[in-house]
CSV table of C-alpha atoms in Angstrom, one decimal:
chain,number,residue,atom,x,y,z
A,1,ASN,CA,-2.7,13.0,-7.1
A,2,ALA,CA,-4.9,13.5,-4.2
A,3,GLY,CA,-2.4,11.4,-1.9
A,4,VAL,CA,-4.1,10.0,1.4
A,5,THR,CA,-7.4,11.1,2.2
A,6,GLN,CA,-9.7,10.5,5.0
A,7,THR,CA,-13.3,10.7,5.4
A,8,PRO,CA,-15.1,12.1,7.7
A,9,LYS,CA,-12.9,14.8,8.7
A,10,PHE,CA,-15.0,15.0,12.2
A,11,ARG,CA,-17.8,12.8,13.8
A,12,VAL,CA,-19.5,13.0,17.5
A,13,LEU,CA,-20.6,9.3,18.5
A,14,LYS,CA,-22.9,8.4,21.5
A,15,THR,CA,-21.6,5.2,23.6
A,16,GLY,CA,-22.5,2.2,21.7
A,17,GLN,CA,-22.8,3.2,18.3
A,18,SER,CA,-21.1,2.3,15.2
A,19,MET,CA,-18.9,3.8,12.5
A,20,THR,CA,-16.3,3.3,9.7
A,21,LEU,CA,-13.4,5.6,8.8
A,22,LEU,CA,-12.5,5.2,5.2
A,23,CYS,CA,-8.8,5.8,4.4
A,24,ALA,CA,-8.0,6.2,0.6
A,25,GLN,CA,-4.8,6.7,-1.4
A,26,ASP,CA,-4.1,7.1,-5.0
A,27,MET,CA,-0.5,6.3,-5.3
A,28,ASN,CA,-0.7,2.5,-5.8
A,29,HIS,CA,1.1,2.1,-2.5
A,30,GLU,CA,1.0,-1.6,-1.0
A,31,TYR,CA,1.3,-0.9,2.6
A,32,MET,CA,-1.3,1.2,4.7
A,33,TYR,CA,-1.9,2.1,8.3
A,34,TRP,CA,-4.2,3.3,11.3
A,35,TYR,CA,-2.8,5.2,14.0
A,36,ARG,CA,-4.7,7.1,16.8
A,37,GLN,CA,-3.0,9.9,18.4
A,38,ASP,CA,-3.9,11.5,21.9
A,39,PRO,CA,-2.6,14.3,23.8
A,40,GLY,CA,1.0,13.4,25.0
A,41,MET,CA,0.9,9.8,23.7
A,42,GLY,CA,2.5,10.3,20.3
A,43,LEU,CA,1.1,8.2,17.7
A,44,ARG,CA,0.0,4.4,18.5
A,45,LEU,CA,-0.6,1.8,15.4
A,46,ILE,CA,-3.6,0.5,15.7
A,47,HIS,CA,-4.1,-1.8,12.5
A,48,TYR,CA,-2.0,-2.3,9.2
A,49,SER,CA,-2.2,-3.7,6.0
A,50,VAL,CA,0.9,-5.0,3.8
A,51,GLY,CA,-1.5,-5.9,0.8
A,52,GLU,CA,-4.8,-6.2,-0.4
A,53,GLY,CA,-7.0,-8.6,1.3
A,54,THR,CA,-4.2,-9.0,4.4
A,55,THR,CA,-4.2,-6.9,7.7
A,56,ALA,CA,-2.6,-7.2,10.9
A,57,LYS,CA,-2.6,-6.0,14.3
A,58,GLY,CA,-0.8,-3.5,16.0
A,59,GLU,CA,-0.2,-2.1,19.3
A,60,VAL,CA,-3.5,-0.8,20.4
A,61,PRO,CA,-6.1,-3.1,18.1
A,62,ASP,CA,-8.6,-3.6,21.0
A,63,GLY,CA,-11.9,-1.9,19.9
A,64,TYR,CA,-11.3,-1.6,16.1
A,65,ASN,CA,-11.7,-4.1,13.0
A,66,VAL,CA,-10.4,-3.6,9.6
A,67,SER,CA,-10.7,-4.4,6.1
A,68,ARG,CA,-8.6,-4.1,2.8
A,69,LEU,CA,-10.8,-5.4,0.1
A,70,LYS,CA,-9.2,-3.2,-2.3
A,71,LYS,CA,-5.6,-2.1,-2.2
A,72,GLN,CA,-6.3,2.0,-2.4
A,73,ASN,CA,-8.8,1.5,0.4
A,74,PHE,CA,-8.4,0.8,4.2
A,75,LEU,CA,-11.3,0.8,6.3
A,76,LEU,CA,-11.4,1.2,10.2
A,77,GLY,CA,-14.4,-0.1,12.1
A,78,LEU,CA,-15.6,0.7,15.7
A,79,GLU,CA,-18.5,-1.8,16.4
A,80,SER,CA,-19.6,-0.3,19.8
A,81,ALA,CA,-17.7,3.2,20.4
A,82,ALA,CA,-16.8,3.7,24.0
A,83,PRO,CA,-15.5,7.5,25.2
A,84,SER,CA,-12.0,5.9,25.5
A,85,GLN,CA,-12.1,5.7,21.9
A,86,THR,CA,-11.9,9.4,21.4
A,87,SER,CA,-9.2,10.5,19.4
A,88,VAL,CA,-7.4,11.6,16.0
A,89,TYR,CA,-7.6,9.0,13.9
A,90,PHE,CA,-4.7,9.0,11.3
A,91,CYS,CA,-4.1,6.7,8.0
A,92,ALA,CA,-0.9,6.2,6.6
A,93,SER,CA,0.6,4.6,3.6
A,94,ARG,CA,3.5,3.3,2.3
A,95,LEU,CA,4.7,2.6,-1.2
A,96,ILE,CA,6.7,-0.9,-0.7
A,97,ALA,CA,9.6,-2.9,0.6
A,98,GLY,CA,12.5,-1.8,-1.1
A,99,ASP,CA,11.7,1.6,-1.3
A,100,THR,CA,14.9,3.0,0.2
A,101,ARG,CA,13.1,6.3,1.6
A,102,ASN,CA,10.6,4.2,3.6
A,103,GLU,CA,8.4,7.6,3.7
A,104,GLN,CA,4.7,7.1,5.5
A,105,PHE,CA,2.4,9.6,3.9
A,106,PHE,CA,-0.3,10.8,6.2
A,107,GLY,CA,-3.6,11.4,5.3
A,108,PRO,CA,-5.1,14.8,7.0
A,109,GLY,CA,-6.9,12.7,10.2
A,110,THR,CA,-10.3,12.3,11.6
A,111,ARG,CA,-11.2,13.8,15.0
A,112,LEU,CA,-13.5,11.8,16.6
A,113,THR,CA,-15.2,12.3,19.7
A,114,VAL,CA,-17.2,9.5,21.8
A,115,LEU,CA,-19.9,10.7,24.3
B,1,GLY,CA,7.9,-4.3,23.5
B,2,GLN,CA,10.0,-2.0,21.7
B,3,GLN,CA,10.1,1.5,23.2
B,4,VAL,CA,10.9,4.7,22.0
B,5,MET,CA,11.4,7.3,24.6
B,6,GLN,CA,11.8,11.5,23.2
B,7,ILE,CA,12.4,14.1,25.5
B,8,PRO,CA,12.1,16.7,26.3
B,9,GLN,CA,8.3,16.8,25.8
B,10,TYR,CA,8.0,20.5,25.5
B,11,GLN,CA,10.7,23.3,24.3
B,12,HIS,CA,9.8,26.9,24.1
B,13,VAL,CA,12.4,28.9,22.5
B,14,GLN,CA,13.4,32.3,21.5
B,15,GLU,CA,13.4,32.9,17.6
B,16,GLY,CA,17.2,32.3,16.8
B,17,GLU,CA,17.7,30.0,19.4
B,18,ASP,CA,19.1,26.3,18.8
B,19,PHE,CA,16.6,23.6,19.6
B,20,THR,CA,17.3,20.0,20.2
B,21,THR,CA,15.3,16.9,20.5
B,22,TYR,CA,16.6,13.4,21.6
B,23,CYS,CA,15.3,9.7,20.9
B,24,ASN,CA,16.2,6.6,22.4
B,25,SER,CA,15.1,3.3,22.0
B,26,SER,CA,15.2,0.3,24.2
B,27,THR,CA,16.4,-2.2,21.5
B,28,THR,CA,18.5,-1.7,18.5
B,29,LEU,CA,17.2,-0.4,15.4
B,30,SER,CA,17.3,-0.8,12.1
B,31,ASN,CA,16.9,2.9,11.0
B,32,ILE,CA,15.2,5.9,12.4
B,33,GLN,CA,12.8,8.2,10.9
B,34,TRP,CA,11.9,12.1,12.0
B,35,TYR,CA,8.3,13.5,11.1
B,36,LYS,CA,7.0,17.1,11.9
B,37,GLN,CA,3.2,17.7,12.4
B,38,ARG,CA,2.4,21.5,12.3
B,39,PRO,CA,-0.4,22.5,14.6
B,40,GLY,CA,-3.7,21.2,13.3
B,41,GLY,CA,-1.8,19.2,10.6
B,42,HIS,CA,-0.7,15.5,10.0
B,43,PRO,CA,2.8,14.3,10.1
B,44,VAL,CA,5.0,14.9,7.5
B,45,PHE,CA,8.2,12.9,6.9
B,46,LEU,CA,11.7,14.7,7.3
B,47,ILE,CA,14.1,12.2,7.0
B,48,GLN,CA,15.5,8.5,7.3
B,49,LEU,CA,18.7,7.3,8.7
B,50,VAL,CA,19.7,3.8,8.3
B,51,LYS,CA,23.6,3.8,9.4
B,52,SER,CA,25.3,3.7,12.4
B,53,GLY,CA,26.8,6.9,13.4
B,54,GLU,CA,25.1,8.8,10.3
B,55,VAL,CA,24.8,12.5,10.1
B,56,LYS,CA,22.6,14.3,7.6
B,57,LYS,CA,22.0,17.7,7.1
B,58,GLN,CA,19.0,19.6,5.9
B,59,LYS,CA,19.3,23.4,5.6
B,60,ARG,CA,19.4,24.2,9.5
B,61,LEU,CA,18.3,20.9,10.8
B,62,THR,CA,21.0,18.2,11.3
B,63,PHE,CA,20.1,14.7,12.0
B,64,GLN,CA,22.4,12.2,13.7
B,65,PHE,CA,21.8,8.7,14.3
B,66,GLY,CA,23.8,6.7,17.1
B,67,GLU,CA,26.9,4.3,16.7
B,68,ALA,CA,24.5,1.7,19.0
B,69,LYS,CA,21.9,2.6,16.6
B,70,LYS,CA,19.5,3.0,19.7
B,71,ASN,CA,19.6,6.9,20.0
B,72,SER,CA,18.9,9.7,17.4
B,73,SER,CA,18.4,13.5,17.7
B,74,LEU,CA,17.4,16.6,15.6
B,75,HIS,CA,19.0,19.8,15.9
B,76,ILE,CA,17.8,22.9,14.4
B,77,THR,CA,19.9,25.8,14.0
B,78,ALA,CA,18.7,29.4,14.7
B,79,THR,CA,15.0,28.4,14.8
B,80,GLN,CA,12.3,30.3,12.9
B,81,THR,CA,8.7,30.7,13.4
B,82,THR,CA,8.0,28.5,10.7
B,83,ASP,CA,9.5,25.7,12.8
B,84,VAL,CA,6.8,25.3,15.2
B,85,GLY,CA,5.2,22.5,15.4
B,86,THR,CA,5.9,18.5,16.9
B,87,TYR,CA,8.8,16.5,16.2
B,88,PHE,CA,8.4,13.0,16.0
B,89,CYS,CA,10.9,10.1,16.0
B,90,ALA,CA,10.1,6.4,14.8
B,91,GLY,CA,12.0,3.6,15.1
B,92,ARG,CA,11.8,0.5,12.9
B,93,LEU,CA,13.0,-2.5,14.8
B,94,GLY,CA,13.9,-5.3,11.8
B,95,ALA,CA,14.7,-3.9,8.2
B,96,GLY,CA,11.8,-6.3,7.1
B,97,SER,CA,9.5,-5.3,9.8
B,98,TYR,CA,6.6,-3.5,8.8
B,99,GLN,CA,6.1,-1.2,11.6
B,100,LEU,CA,7.3,1.5,13.2
B,101,THR,CA,7.1,3.1,16.9
B,102,PHE,CA,6.7,6.4,17.3
B,103,GLY,CA,8.1,8.8,20.3
B,104,LYS,CA,5.9,11.1,21.8
B,105,GLY,CA,7.3,14.0,20.4
B,106,THR,CA,8.6,17.4,21.2
B,107,LYS,CA,6.6,20.3,21.2
B,108,LEU,CA,8.4,23.1,19.7
B,109,SER,CA,7.0,26.6,20.4
B,110,VAL,CA,9.1,29.5,19.3
B,111,ILE,CA,8.9,33.0,20.6
B,112,PRO,CA,9.1,35.8,18.2
């Protein structure tokens, strides 16, 4: 099992450009999450999904869109990148409600710089 | 909104000294989780606490959940260089909540 993978690992964008970050998991997890991590700010939830075809806003959703067309994939889109979106982006997945451990499995991260 | 405060932000210890990080929530939590992130790495799950007053141990690590389920702590006995990293607590507001609210983390440095 590859676990949670993220593509790309690094990316540099110019202000106003768009891009999509891909997260894939092969653990048949129902729930998937996108976080951003900034120095001294911890992990902040951008959007999440509780199943194929569903998405919901997290703490900091502005400027981002997401889609979950397939259970194993969760895409994060930036329509018009801004320097404030420079960050490390982590995807995570979780099995399902009723899983007593409730563990979130994180991907390796995508380091995004917006110039 | 729900806030989870974590202190201290940084901690430098000599190898062999103990280390403790504290987590406080503005609201009662359903459960709390702890994650460790090594430098340049991603967060990795350590443990989940659910019951009021719960104490769990993993080798040199001791985790506690307060009686009011609003605070938690992680204590490491006799730190080693392998303990270096950032430790995050993450609280879940309700049992049915899909979201975790993460503290800002405590970055631990261990001086050999």
